[in-house]
């Protein structure tokens, strides 16, 4: 087996991961489907037994959140409930006991309906989704749940906001408990052959500092294991300029500290442009995380395929394709969504262009290109990186002229290739030839399984004639020269906002990252020159 262990650090990360786990749970067919599933469930799920001897499958994940962040989730994850956990401890004390506890958070109506086994649970909305646990469809192992009591969710008195606070908290907890030994090691030792560790965390608040120290400890312990970091940025909140600058500085710290240690660092921000078929419900966390999860789950789909079923790409394979130059560990995530009920795709023996007619600019073009440079530079409908161009023809042409793509991987799902499947091995061989010719490398993975639109998923896809059960998704990760511009922008802010003691090290670190996305390529543009 090629298992992946997941870390979820913080409330926003848990929203994203909950959508991810709901999608994974939907792939279980429970013997109903006649065709065997191509998904290897052992990659992300752990087999076990419940307290009554029943078989269980629970995610291989660790969920960290602040006090009050778990909402109405049961203490033992719902599957291993043990009644009153204080009974044994009280029996060791003969004196009187005064018990004080906060008022428990009630379960959502959606969760109660799932527990009761109702076929049609009540419809969710931004008003009824108060916490990520309000829309989860999976049971978690008790070891997965790690509540941090040092800070309280949404506290205005002692907010968990500054990057340094996260560093300090990790140091304190690690000193008291040895977090890797207590939390990570039991999951890692249960794996036959651990494929990777993936980390979801917000990068623009204190969780970035917490994650930085955590990733450093993981790298020391698991030196050769791929570590994929998904860093959430630019939360859509109203705040003073000082708060916004603090978040930017936090992001700079996270990018500089984590991207040099992790195997891959993928920034995740709310797209600056969304096509007409996407509605984000006023930037509700439930909506935004759902859109992000659709892209994240689709681009990593090859890593959980059964060997020999469809082309499988382990996270180490994807990393090798993206980081071809050895020093480009930051990748940009993009995606387009196509409705399989209205989009009829045909593949002939020769390459054929494909367009999504719903997009105002038809940005999802040419799933297969003859020209390799054009194929690498193709833009999908949405980018999850900050600083991307607007979707006007002028800005896109300027972006294509000044941006260089070093490497790219694509995952195309929910599309029925009617005459042939592209030979991934041949494409990998051509990628080697393109590298030798200094051309962008592009690798593609195809899967006919669409992304599931569950009753726990927000109605972000809008428009007539659209399926409400599944969506075809075209996702990509790419290493581009755009990262140099982004990093230099952060470097400029850091030089003015960070205290003298840490300014030089942080600024120099960001400068080194920027250089990795300039080496061997020059756009010929002087738009950024002083």
Short mmCIF file of C-alpha atoms in Angstrom, two decimals:
data_model
loop_
_atom_site.label_atom_id
_atom_site.label_comp_id
_atom_site.label_asym_id
_atom_site.label_seq_id
_atom_site.Cartn_x
_atom_site.Cartn_y
_atom_site.Cartn_z
CA UNK A 1 0.00 0.00 0.00
CA UNK A 2 1.07 3.61 -0.58
CA UNK A 3 -0.49 5.40 2.36
CA UNK A 4 -0.76 9.17 2.82
CA UNK A 5 -1.00 10.63 6.35
CA UNK A 6 -2.76 14.00 6.58
CA UNK A 7 -2.32 16.88 9.04
CA UNK A 8 -5.07 19.50 9.40
CA UNK A 9 -3.85 22.58 11.24
CA UNK A 10 -6.49 25.14 12.10
CA UNK A 11 -10.15 25.91 11.54
CA UNK A 12 -9.91 27.07 7.93
CA UNK A 13 -7.79 24.05 7.03
CA UNK A 14 -10.41 21.81 8.63
CA UNK A 15 -13.14 23.27 6.41
CA UNK A 16 -11.08 22.39 3.34
CA UNK A 17 -10.16 18.93 4.63
CA UNK A 18 -13.77 18.11 5.55
CA UNK A 19 -14.81 18.55 1.92
CA UNK A 20 -11.82 16.39 0.95
CA UNK A 21 -12.83 13.56 3.30
CA UNK A 22 -16.48 13.71 2.26
CA UNK A 23 -15.38 13.16 -1.34
CA UNK A 24 -13.16 10.23 -0.33
CA UNK A 25 -16.03 8.62 1.59
CA UNK A 26 -18.29 8.87 -1.45
CA UNK A 27 -15.92 6.61 -3.42
CA UNK A 28 -16.80 3.60 -1.27
CA UNK A 29 -19.33 1.57 -3.26
CA UNK A 30 -20.06 -0.96 -0.47
CA UNK A 31 -20.47 -3.74 -3.04
CA UNK A 32 -23.31 -1.99 -4.87
CA UNK A 33 -21.41 -1.22 -8.09
CA UNK A 34 -20.75 -4.02 -10.54
CA UNK A 35 -17.53 -2.43 -11.73
CA UNK A 36 -14.61 -2.52 -9.26
CA UNK A 37 -13.50 0.88 -8.00
CA UNK A 38 -10.23 2.28 -9.30
CA UNK A 39 -9.69 4.11 -5.99
CA UNK A 40 -7.34 2.51 -3.48
CA UNK A 41 -9.13 3.33 -0.22
CA UNK A 42 -6.17 2.17 1.88
CA UNK A 43 -4.19 5.22 0.75
CA UNK A 44 -6.24 7.58 2.93
CA UNK A 45 -8.26 5.28 5.22
CA UNK A 46 -7.29 3.04 8.10
CA UNK A 47 -9.07 -0.26 8.73
CA UNK A 48 -9.95 -1.09 12.33
CA UNK A 49 -12.59 -2.37 14.71
CA UNK A 50 -15.10 -0.47 16.78
CA UNK A 51 -15.81 -1.12 20.49
CA UNK A 52 -18.39 -3.77 19.54
CA UNK A 53 -16.11 -5.58 17.10
CA UNK A 54 -17.55 -4.02 13.94
CA UNK A 55 -15.25 -3.20 11.03
CA UNK A 56 -14.41 0.48 10.65
CA UNK A 57 -12.66 2.67 8.09
CA UNK A 58 -11.44 6.02 9.38
CA UNK A 59 -9.27 8.72 7.72
CA UNK A 60 -5.52 8.65 8.30
CA UNK A 61 -5.56 12.19 9.60
CA UNK A 62 -4.73 14.41 12.56
CA UNK A 63 -7.12 17.29 13.20
CA UNK A 64 -5.80 20.22 15.22
CA UNK A 65 -8.13 23.01 16.23
CA UNK A 66 -8.52 25.53 19.01
CA UNK A 67 -10.92 25.30 21.91
CA UNK A 68 -14.44 25.55 20.57
CA UNK A 69 -13.35 24.79 17.00
CA UNK A 70 -14.75 21.27 16.82
CA UNK A 71 -18.34 22.43 17.11
CA UNK A 72 -20.78 19.62 17.83
CA UNK A 73 -18.32 16.82 16.95
CA UNK A 74 -18.43 14.11 19.57
CA UNK A 75 -15.44 13.70 21.83
CA UNK A 76 -14.50 10.28 20.45
CA UNK A 77 -15.29 11.03 16.81
CA UNK A 78 -18.77 9.50 16.93
CA UNK A 79 -17.67 5.94 16.11
CA UNK A 80 -15.85 5.03 19.32
CA UNK A 81 -18.08 6.75 21.89
CA UNK A 82 -17.16 5.57 25.38
CA UNK A 83 -19.83 7.17 27.49
CA UNK A 84 -18.58 9.14 30.48
CA UNK A 85 -14.80 9.22 30.15
CA UNK A 86 -14.42 10.60 33.70
CA UNK A 87 -15.82 7.53 35.48
CA UNK A 88 -12.44 5.83 35.96
CA UNK A 89 -10.63 8.98 37.08
CA UNK A 90 -13.36 9.76 39.63
CA UNK A 91 -13.04 6.28 41.13
CA UNK A 92 -9.45 7.05 42.14
CA UNK A 93 -10.56 10.02 44.27
CA UNK A 94 -12.59 9.55 47.46
CA UNK A 95 -13.31 13.22 48.06
CA UNK A 96 -16.04 15.39 46.63
CA UNK A 97 -15.82 16.49 43.02
CA UNK A 98 -17.05 19.77 41.60
CA UNK A 99 -17.42 19.49 37.85
CA UNK A 100 -17.33 22.60 35.69
CA UNK A 101 -17.77 22.55 31.95
CA UNK A 102 -18.79 24.84 29.14
CA UNK A 103 -22.19 24.49 27.58
CA UNK A 104 -21.74 21.88 24.85
CA UNK A 105 -22.28 22.97 21.25
CA UNK A 106 -25.31 21.26 19.79
CA UNK A 107 -25.11 19.07 16.73
CA UNK A 108 -26.35 20.51 13.48
CA UNK A 109 -29.66 19.25 12.10
CA UNK A 110 -27.69 17.77 9.19
CA UNK A 111 -25.52 15.72 11.55
CA UNK A 112 -28.51 14.51 13.54
CA UNK A 113 -30.19 13.35 10.33
CA UNK A 114 -27.08 11.40 9.32
CA UNK A 115 -26.91 9.74 12.75
CA UNK A 116 -30.54 8.74 12.41
CA UNK A 117 -29.91 7.28 8.98
CA UNK A 118 -32.33 9.56 7.11
CA UNK A 119 -32.10 9.35 3.32
CA UNK A 120 -32.69 13.06 2.84
CA UNK A 121 -31.01 15.20 5.51
CA UNK A 122 -31.99 18.87 5.68
CA UNK A 123 -30.41 21.17 3.13
CA UNK A 124 -27.32 23.02 4.32
CA UNK A 125 -26.79 26.77 3.96
CA UNK A 126 -24.15 29.31 5.04
CA UNK A 127 -26.39 30.11 8.03
CA UNK A 128 -26.64 26.48 9.21
CA UNK A 129 -22.94 25.66 8.68
CA UNK A 130 -21.41 27.13 11.83
CA UNK A 131 -18.38 24.82 12.06
CA UNK A 132 -16.65 22.38 9.72
CA UNK A 133 -18.08 19.51 11.78
CA UNK A 134 -21.60 20.59 10.79
CA UNK A 135 -21.21 19.09 7.31
CA UNK A 136 -18.78 16.19 7.81
CA UNK A 137 -19.94 12.80 6.50
CA UNK A 138 -17.18 10.65 7.98
CA UNK A 139 -16.34 9.20 11.38
CA UNK A 140 -12.91 9.97 12.80
CA UNK A 141 -10.68 7.82 14.95
CA UNK A 142 -10.25 9.16 18.51
CA UNK A 143 -6.52 9.61 17.85
CA UNK A 144 -7.36 12.03 15.05
CA UNK A 145 -8.85 14.69 17.30
CA UNK A 146 -6.36 17.07 18.95
CA UNK A 147 -7.89 20.06 20.71
CA UNK A 148 -5.56 22.90 21.72
CA UNK A 149 -6.82 24.58 24.86
CA UNK A 150 -4.24 27.36 25.01
CA UNK A 151 -6.30 29.54 22.66
CA UNK A 152 -10.01 29.86 21.95
CA UNK A 153 -11.54 30.08 18.50
CA UNK A 154 -12.51 33.61 17.44
CA UNK A 155 -11.18 35.13 20.64
CA UNK A 156 -10.74 38.89 20.48
CA UNK A 157 -8.97 39.03 23.86
CA UNK A 158 -6.11 36.63 23.03
CA UNK A 159 -6.35 36.02 19.28
CA UNK A 160 -4.28 33.32 17.63
CA UNK A 161 -3.10 35.66 14.90
CA UNK A 162 0.65 36.38 14.96
CA UNK A 163 3.12 34.01 13.31
CA UNK A 164 5.37 34.09 16.38
CA UNK A 165 2.46 32.90 18.56
CA UNK A 166 2.22 29.74 16.49
CA UNK A 167 5.93 29.08 16.81
CA UNK A 168 5.77 29.55 20.56
CA UNK A 169 2.73 27.30 20.91
CA UNK A 170 4.35 24.47 18.96
CA UNK A 171 7.51 24.76 21.06
CA UNK A 172 5.51 24.59 24.28
CA UNK A 173 3.37 21.63 23.23
CA UNK A 174 6.29 19.74 21.74
CA UNK A 175 8.29 20.21 24.92
CA UNK A 176 5.41 18.95 27.07
CA UNK A 177 4.19 16.09 24.87
CA UNK A 178 6.66 15.40 22.00
CA UNK A 179 4.03 15.89 19.29
CA UNK A 180 5.66 13.64 16.71
CA UNK A 181 5.92 10.77 19.17
CA UNK A 182 2.41 11.26 20.55
CA UNK A 183 0.49 12.17 17.40
CA UNK A 184 2.35 11.31 14.18
CA UNK A 185 4.31 8.16 14.97
CA UNK A 186 1.29 5.88 15.68
CA UNK A 187 -0.15 6.74 12.25
CA UNK A 188 3.18 6.39 10.43
CA UNK A 189 3.97 3.03 12.02
CA UNK A 190 0.63 1.61 10.85
CA UNK A 191 1.57 2.28 7.21
CA UNK A 192 3.10 -0.49 5.14
CA UNK A 193 4.83 1.97 2.80
CA UNK A 194 3.99 5.58 3.53
CA UNK A 195 3.72 7.51 0.27
CA UNK A 196 3.72 11.02 1.72
CA UNK A 197 2.50 13.37 4.44
CA UNK A 198 0.17 16.16 3.30
CA UNK A 199 -0.46 19.21 5.47
CA UNK A 200 -3.42 21.59 5.23
CA UNK A 201 -2.85 24.82 7.17
CA UNK A 202 -3.55 28.54 6.98
CA UNK A 203 -0.33 30.37 6.17
CA UNK A 204 -1.37 33.94 7.00
CA UNK A 205 -2.04 33.59 10.72
CA UNK A 206 -0.45 31.92 13.75
CA UNK A 207 -1.07 28.46 12.30
CA UNK A 208 1.65 29.30 9.76
CA UNK A 209 4.22 29.54 12.54
CA UNK A 210 2.87 26.37 14.14
CA UNK A 211 3.04 24.57 10.79
CA UNK A 212 6.56 25.81 10.09
CA UNK A 213 7.98 24.18 13.21
CA UNK A 214 5.86 21.07 12.63
CA UNK A 215 7.14 20.65 9.06
CA UNK A 216 10.72 21.15 10.25
CA UNK A 217 10.28 18.38 12.83
CA UNK A 218 8.69 16.11 10.21
CA UNK A 219 11.60 16.67 7.84
CA UNK A 220 14.10 15.81 10.57
CA UNK A 221 12.21 12.59 11.39
CA UNK A 222 11.15 11.54 7.88
CA UNK A 223 14.00 12.83 5.75
CA UNK A 224 13.05 11.18 2.45
CA UNK A 225 9.26 11.24 2.75
CA UNK A 226 7.48 13.72 0.45
CA UNK A 227 5.86 16.53 2.45
CA UNK A 228 3.13 18.43 0.57
CA UNK A 229 1.98 21.69 2.16
CA UNK A 230 -1.27 23.39 1.15
CA UNK A 231 -1.16 26.93 2.55
CA UNK A 232 -4.41 28.90 2.82
CA UNK A 233 -3.99 32.66 2.35
CA UNK A 234 -5.92 35.87 2.05
CA UNK A 235 -8.96 35.08 4.16
CA UNK A 236 -11.84 37.30 3.04
CA UNK A 237 -12.28 39.33 6.25
CA UNK A 238 -12.81 42.99 6.97
CA UNK A 239 -10.08 44.50 9.04
CA UNK A 240 -7.80 47.42 9.66
CA UNK A 241 -4.80 47.98 7.46
CA UNK A 242 -2.53 46.87 10.28
CA UNK A 243 -4.31 43.50 10.39
CA UNK A 244 -4.00 43.06 6.64
CA UNK A 245 -0.29 43.88 6.74
CA UNK A 246 0.22 41.45 9.61
CA UNK A 247 -1.38 38.70 7.50
CA UNK A 248 0.90 39.55 4.59
CA UNK A 249 3.98 39.37 6.81
CA UNK A 250 2.73 36.06 8.23
CA UNK A 251 2.42 34.75 4.67
CA UNK A 252 5.98 35.86 3.88
CA UNK A 253 7.28 34.02 6.97
CA UNK A 254 5.37 30.86 6.02
CA UNK A 255 6.49 30.92 2.40
CA UNK A 256 10.13 31.47 3.28
CA UNK A 257 10.28 28.94 6.13
CA UNK A 258 8.10 26.11 4.80
CA UNK A 259 8.82 26.11 1.06
CA UNK A 260 12.52 25.48 1.71
CA UNK A 261 11.72 22.39 3.80
CA UNK A 262 8.57 20.88 2.30
CA UNK A 263 8.68 18.91 -0.95
CA UNK A 264 5.92 21.06 -2.46
CA UNK A 265 4.27 24.27 -1.26
CA UNK A 266 0.95 25.19 -2.91
CA UNK A 267 -0.63 28.55 -1.97
CA UNK A 268 -4.44 28.52 -1.76
CA UNK A 269 -6.24 31.86 -1.97
CA UNK A 270 -9.73 32.84 -3.06
CA UNK A 271 -9.54 33.28 -6.87
CA UNK A 272 -9.39 36.95 -7.86
CA UNK A 273 -11.62 36.04 -10.81
CA UNK A 274 -14.38 33.43 -10.92
CA UNK A 275 -16.21 32.54 -14.15
CA UNK A 276 -19.97 33.10 -14.53
CA UNK A 277 -20.77 29.50 -13.61
CA UNK A 278 -19.26 29.87 -10.10
CA UNK A 279 -21.07 31.48 -7.16
CA UNK A 280 -19.26 31.80 -3.83
CA UNK A 281 -22.18 32.78 -1.61
CA UNK A 282 -20.63 35.98 -0.29
CA UNK A 283 -17.27 34.27 0.32
CA UNK A 284 -18.74 31.92 2.91
CA UNK A 285 -16.00 29.68 4.34
CA UNK A 286 -18.15 26.67 3.44
CA UNK A 287 -18.38 27.83 -0.19
CA UNK A 288 -14.75 28.93 -0.59
CA UNK A 289 -13.32 25.76 0.94
CA UNK A 290 -15.61 23.68 -1.26
CA UNK A 291 -14.21 25.31 -4.41
CA UNK A 292 -10.65 24.86 -3.17
CA UNK A 293 -11.26 21.24 -2.28
CA UNK A 294 -12.65 20.51 -5.74
CA UNK A 295 -9.33 21.63 -7.23
CA UNK A 296 -7.12 20.01 -4.56
CA UNK A 297 -8.96 16.69 -4.64
CA UNK A 298 -8.88 16.57 -8.44
CA UNK A 299 -5.20 17.37 -8.92
CA UNK A 300 -4.19 14.73 -6.33
CA UNK A 301 -6.59 12.07 -7.63
CA UNK A 302 -3.79 10.14 -9.44
CA UNK A 303 -2.06 9.51 -6.09
CA UNK A 304 -4.88 7.24 -4.83
CA UNK A 305 -5.49 5.17 -7.94
CA UNK A 306 -5.03 1.42 -7.80
CA UNK A 307 -1.93 0.22 -9.60
CA UNK A 308 -2.74 -0.86 -13.14
CA UNK A 309 -6.28 0.59 -13.23
CA UNK A 310 -5.64 4.01 -14.77
CA UNK A 311 -2.36 5.92 -14.91
CA UNK A 312 -1.30 6.42 -11.30
CA UNK A 313 0.92 9.24 -10.16
CA UNK A 314 2.23 9.07 -6.62
CA UNK A 315 2.89 12.41 -4.95
CA UNK A 316 6.61 11.72 -5.38
CA UNK A 317 6.02 11.36 -9.14
CA UNK A 318 4.08 14.62 -9.30
CA UNK A 319 6.79 16.35 -7.29
CA UNK A 320 9.52 15.08 -9.63
CA UNK A 321 7.61 16.37 -12.66
CA UNK A 322 7.01 19.80 -11.11
CA UNK A 323 10.40 20.35 -9.51
CA UNK A 324 12.41 19.34 -12.55
CA UNK A 325 15.11 21.94 -11.82
CA UNK A 326 15.50 20.85 -8.20
CA UNK A 327 14.85 24.23 -6.58
CA UNK A 328 11.26 25.06 -7.61
CA UNK A 329 9.07 23.74 -4.82
CA UNK A 330 6.24 26.26 -5.06
CA UNK A 331 3.41 25.50 -7.49
CA UNK A 332 0.36 27.40 -8.68
CA UNK A 333 -3.01 25.61 -8.58
CA UNK A 334 -5.59 26.29 -11.30
CA UNK A 335 -8.82 24.62 -12.33
CA UNK A 336 -11.81 24.78 -14.64
CA UNK A 337 -15.12 23.05 -14.08
CA UNK A 338 -17.11 21.49 -16.90
CA UNK A 339 -20.64 20.17 -16.51
CA UNK A 340 -20.62 16.59 -17.87
CA UNK A 341 -24.33 16.79 -18.69
CA UNK A 342 -23.81 19.66 -21.15
CA UNK A 343 -20.21 19.21 -22.29
CA UNK A 344 -19.78 16.52 -24.95
CA UNK A 345 -16.12 15.75 -25.44
CA UNK A 346 -14.78 13.60 -28.25
CA UNK A 347 -11.27 12.44 -28.82
CA UNK A 348 -10.06 11.40 -32.24
CA UNK A 349 -6.79 9.80 -33.09
CA UNK A 350 -5.48 13.32 -33.68
CA UNK A 351 -5.54 16.06 -31.07
CA UNK A 352 -8.71 18.14 -30.91
CA UNK A 353 -9.43 21.42 -29.12
CA UNK A 354 -12.07 21.46 -26.43
CA UNK A 355 -13.89 24.58 -25.18
CA UNK A 356 -16.23 25.29 -22.30
CA UNK A 357 -18.94 27.43 -23.93
CA UNK A 358 -20.19 28.72 -20.59
CA UNK A 359 -17.01 30.64 -19.87
CA UNK A 360 -17.08 34.21 -21.09
CA UNK A 361 -13.52 33.95 -22.37
CA UNK A 362 -13.44 30.23 -23.19
CA UNK A 363 -10.38 29.86 -20.96
CA UNK A 364 -10.60 26.09 -20.76
CA UNK A 365 -9.14 25.43 -24.17
CA UNK A 366 -7.31 22.64 -25.92
CA UNK A 367 -7.10 19.76 -23.50
CA UNK A 368 -4.59 18.38 -25.97
CA UNK A 369 -2.20 20.72 -27.80
CA UNK A 370 0.24 20.07 -30.60
CA UNK A 371 2.47 22.96 -29.64
CA UNK A 372 4.21 22.29 -26.33
CA UNK A 373 4.80 25.92 -25.34
CA UNK A 374 1.19 26.85 -26.02
CA UNK A 375 0.07 23.80 -24.06
CA UNK A 376 2.15 24.79 -21.04
CA UNK A 377 1.00 28.43 -21.11
CA UNK A 378 -2.72 27.64 -21.36
CA UNK A 379 -4.75 29.25 -18.58
CA UNK A 380 -7.64 27.58 -16.83
CA UNK A 381 -10.65 29.50 -15.54
CA UNK A 382 -9.51 29.99 -11.94
CA UNK A 383 -6.17 30.46 -10.22
CA UNK A 384 -5.76 30.02 -6.47
CA UNK A 385 -2.63 32.17 -6.29
CA UNK A 386 -2.61 35.84 -5.34
CA UNK A 387 -1.55 38.34 -7.97
CA UNK A 388 -3.00 36.60 -11.00
CA UNK A 389 -4.11 38.60 -14.04
CA UNK A 390 -7.70 39.65 -14.60
CA UNK A 391 -9.52 37.84 -17.37
CA UNK A 392 -9.35 40.59 -19.98
CA UNK A 393 -7.75 39.83 -23.32
CA UNK A 394 -5.09 42.52 -22.79
CA UNK A 395 -4.04 41.32 -19.35
CA UNK A 396 -3.91 37.69 -20.47
CA UNK A 397 -1.73 38.53 -23.48
CA UNK A 398 0.58 40.54 -21.25
CA UNK A 399 0.72 37.68 -18.76
CA UNK A 400 1.58 35.15 -21.47
CA UNK A 401 4.32 37.45 -22.77
CA UNK A 402 5.97 38.03 -19.38
CA UNK A 403 5.33 34.68 -17.69
CA UNK A 404 7.29 31.50 -18.28
CA UNK A 405 6.08 28.00 -17.35
CA UNK A 406 8.90 25.67 -16.29
CA UNK A 407 6.81 22.58 -15.62
CA UNK A 408 3.19 21.55 -15.30
CA UNK A 409 1.02 18.59 -14.37
CA UNK A 410 -2.66 18.30 -15.24
CA UNK A 411 -5.46 16.08 -14.01
CA UNK A 412 -8.54 15.80 -16.22
CA UNK A 413 -11.50 13.93 -14.74
CA UNK A 414 -15.08 13.18 -15.68
CA UNK A 415 -14.28 13.18 -19.38
CA UNK A 416 -15.10 10.12 -21.51
CA UNK A 417 -12.31 9.60 -24.02
CA UNK A 418 -14.21 7.67 -26.63
CA UNK A 419 -11.53 6.20 -28.89
CA UNK A 420 -8.35 5.94 -26.87
CA UNK A 421 -6.69 6.80 -23.60
CA UNK A 422 -3.51 8.82 -23.93
CA UNK A 423 -0.43 6.77 -23.11
CA UNK A 424 1.01 8.36 -19.98
CA UNK A 425 4.30 6.50 -20.38
CA UNK A 426 4.81 7.98 -23.85
CA UNK A 427 4.01 11.44 -22.51
CA UNK A 428 6.56 10.99 -19.73
CA UNK A 429 9.23 10.05 -22.27
CA UNK A 430 8.41 13.10 -24.38
CA UNK A 431 8.72 15.17 -21.20
CA UNK A 432 12.32 14.08 -20.86
CA UNK A 433 12.99 15.19 -24.42
CA UNK A 434 11.35 18.57 -23.75
CA UNK A 435 13.52 19.11 -20.69
CA UNK A 436 16.65 18.47 -22.76
CA UNK A 437 15.37 21.01 -25.29
CA UNK A 438 14.66 23.59 -22.51
CA UNK A 439 10.93 23.46 -23.25
CA UNK A 440 8.23 23.35 -20.54
CA UNK A 441 7.47 19.84 -19.31
CA UNK A 442 3.82 18.82 -19.17
CA UNK A 443 2.39 15.60 -17.74
CA UNK A 444 -1.28 14.65 -17.84
CA UNK A 445 -3.45 12.20 -15.95
CA UNK A 446 -6.94 11.19 -17.05
CA UNK A 447 -9.78 9.65 -15.07
CA UNK A 448 -13.40 9.14 -16.10
CA UNK A 449 -14.62 9.49 -12.51
CA UNK A 450 -16.20 12.97 -12.07
CA UNK A 451 -16.03 15.04 -8.91
CA UNK A 452 -19.00 14.12 -6.66
CA UNK A 453 -21.41 16.92 -5.76
CA UNK A 454 -22.74 15.65 -2.43
CA UNK A 455 -25.52 17.05 -0.26
CA UNK A 456 -22.72 18.34 2.02
CA UNK A 457 -21.21 20.36 -0.84
CA UNK A 458 -22.24 24.00 -1.33
CA UNK A 459 -24.17 24.94 -4.51
CA UNK A 460 -21.26 26.83 -6.06
CA UNK A 461 -22.01 25.67 -9.62
CA UNK A 462 -24.77 27.79 -11.08
CA UNK A 463 -26.49 28.08 -14.45
CA UNK A 464 -29.16 26.21 -16.41
CA UNK A 465 -28.82 22.65 -17.69
CA UNK A 466 -26.27 21.67 -15.08
CA UNK A 467 -25.93 18.34 -13.31
CA UNK A 468 -26.34 18.55 -9.53
CA UNK A 469 -24.62 15.22 -8.81
CA UNK A 470 -21.21 15.41 -10.50
CA UNK A 471 -18.82 17.73 -12.34
CA UNK A 472 -15.93 17.24 -14.70
CA UNK A 473 -12.83 19.08 -13.51
CA UNK A 474 -9.63 20.07 -15.27
CA UNK A 475 -6.95 20.91 -12.69
CA UNK A 476 -3.30 21.85 -12.99
CA UNK A 477 -0.22 22.56 -10.89
CA UNK A 478 2.59 24.55 -12.46
CA UNK A 479 5.94 26.09 -11.59
CA UNK A 480 6.09 29.50 -13.28
CA UNK A 481 8.11 32.71 -13.24
CA UNK A 482 5.04 34.41 -11.72
CA UNK A 483 6.27 33.12 -8.36
CA UNK A 484 9.34 35.36 -8.67
CA UNK A 485 7.12 38.45 -8.96
CA UNK A 486 4.95 37.35 -6.05
CA UNK A 487 7.95 36.68 -3.82
CA UNK A 488 9.58 40.00 -4.69
CA UNK A 489 6.35 41.75 -3.76
CA UNK A 490 6.42 40.09 -0.34
CA UNK A 491 10.10 40.95 -0.03
CA UNK A 492 9.33 44.61 -0.63
CA UNK A 493 6.68 44.65 2.11
CA UNK A 494 8.93 42.78 4.54
CA UNK A 495 11.73 45.31 4.06
CA UNK A 496 9.39 48.01 5.40
CA UNK A 497 7.27 46.18 7.97
CA UNK A 498 9.44 43.60 9.76
CA UNK A 499 11.65 44.54 12.69
CA UNK A 500 15.37 44.91 12.08
CA UNK A 501 16.32 41.75 13.98
CA UNK A 502 14.64 39.40 11.50
CA UNK A 503 14.35 41.60 8.41
CA UNK A 504 17.62 40.63 6.75
CA UNK A 505 17.23 36.86 7.09
CA UNK A 506 13.61 36.91 5.91
CA UNK A 507 14.28 39.26 3.01
CA UNK A 508 17.33 37.29 1.84
CA UNK A 509 15.39 34.04 2.06
CA UNK A 510 12.60 35.43 -0.11
CA UNK A 511 15.19 36.73 -2.57
CA UNK A 512 16.70 33.27 -2.96
CA UNK A 513 13.25 31.82 -3.65
CA UNK A 514 12.62 34.45 -6.31
CA UNK A 515 15.92 33.68 -8.04
CA UNK A 516 14.91 30.04 -8.46
CA UNK A 517 12.09 31.15 -10.78
CA UNK A 518 14.31 33.43 -12.88
CA UNK A 519 17.29 31.19 -13.54
CA UNK A 520 17.79 30.45 -17.22
CA UNK A 521 14.87 32.58 -18.39
CA UNK A 522 14.35 36.27 -19.09
CA UNK A 523 11.02 37.68 -20.26
CA UNK A 524 12.70 40.66 -21.87
CA UNK A 525 10.27 42.91 -19.99
CA UNK A 526 11.37 45.86 -17.91
CA UNK A 527 8.00 46.47 -16.27
CA UNK A 528 9.33 45.52 -12.84
CA UNK A 529 12.62 47.34 -13.04
CA UNK A 530 13.26 50.26 -10.76
#
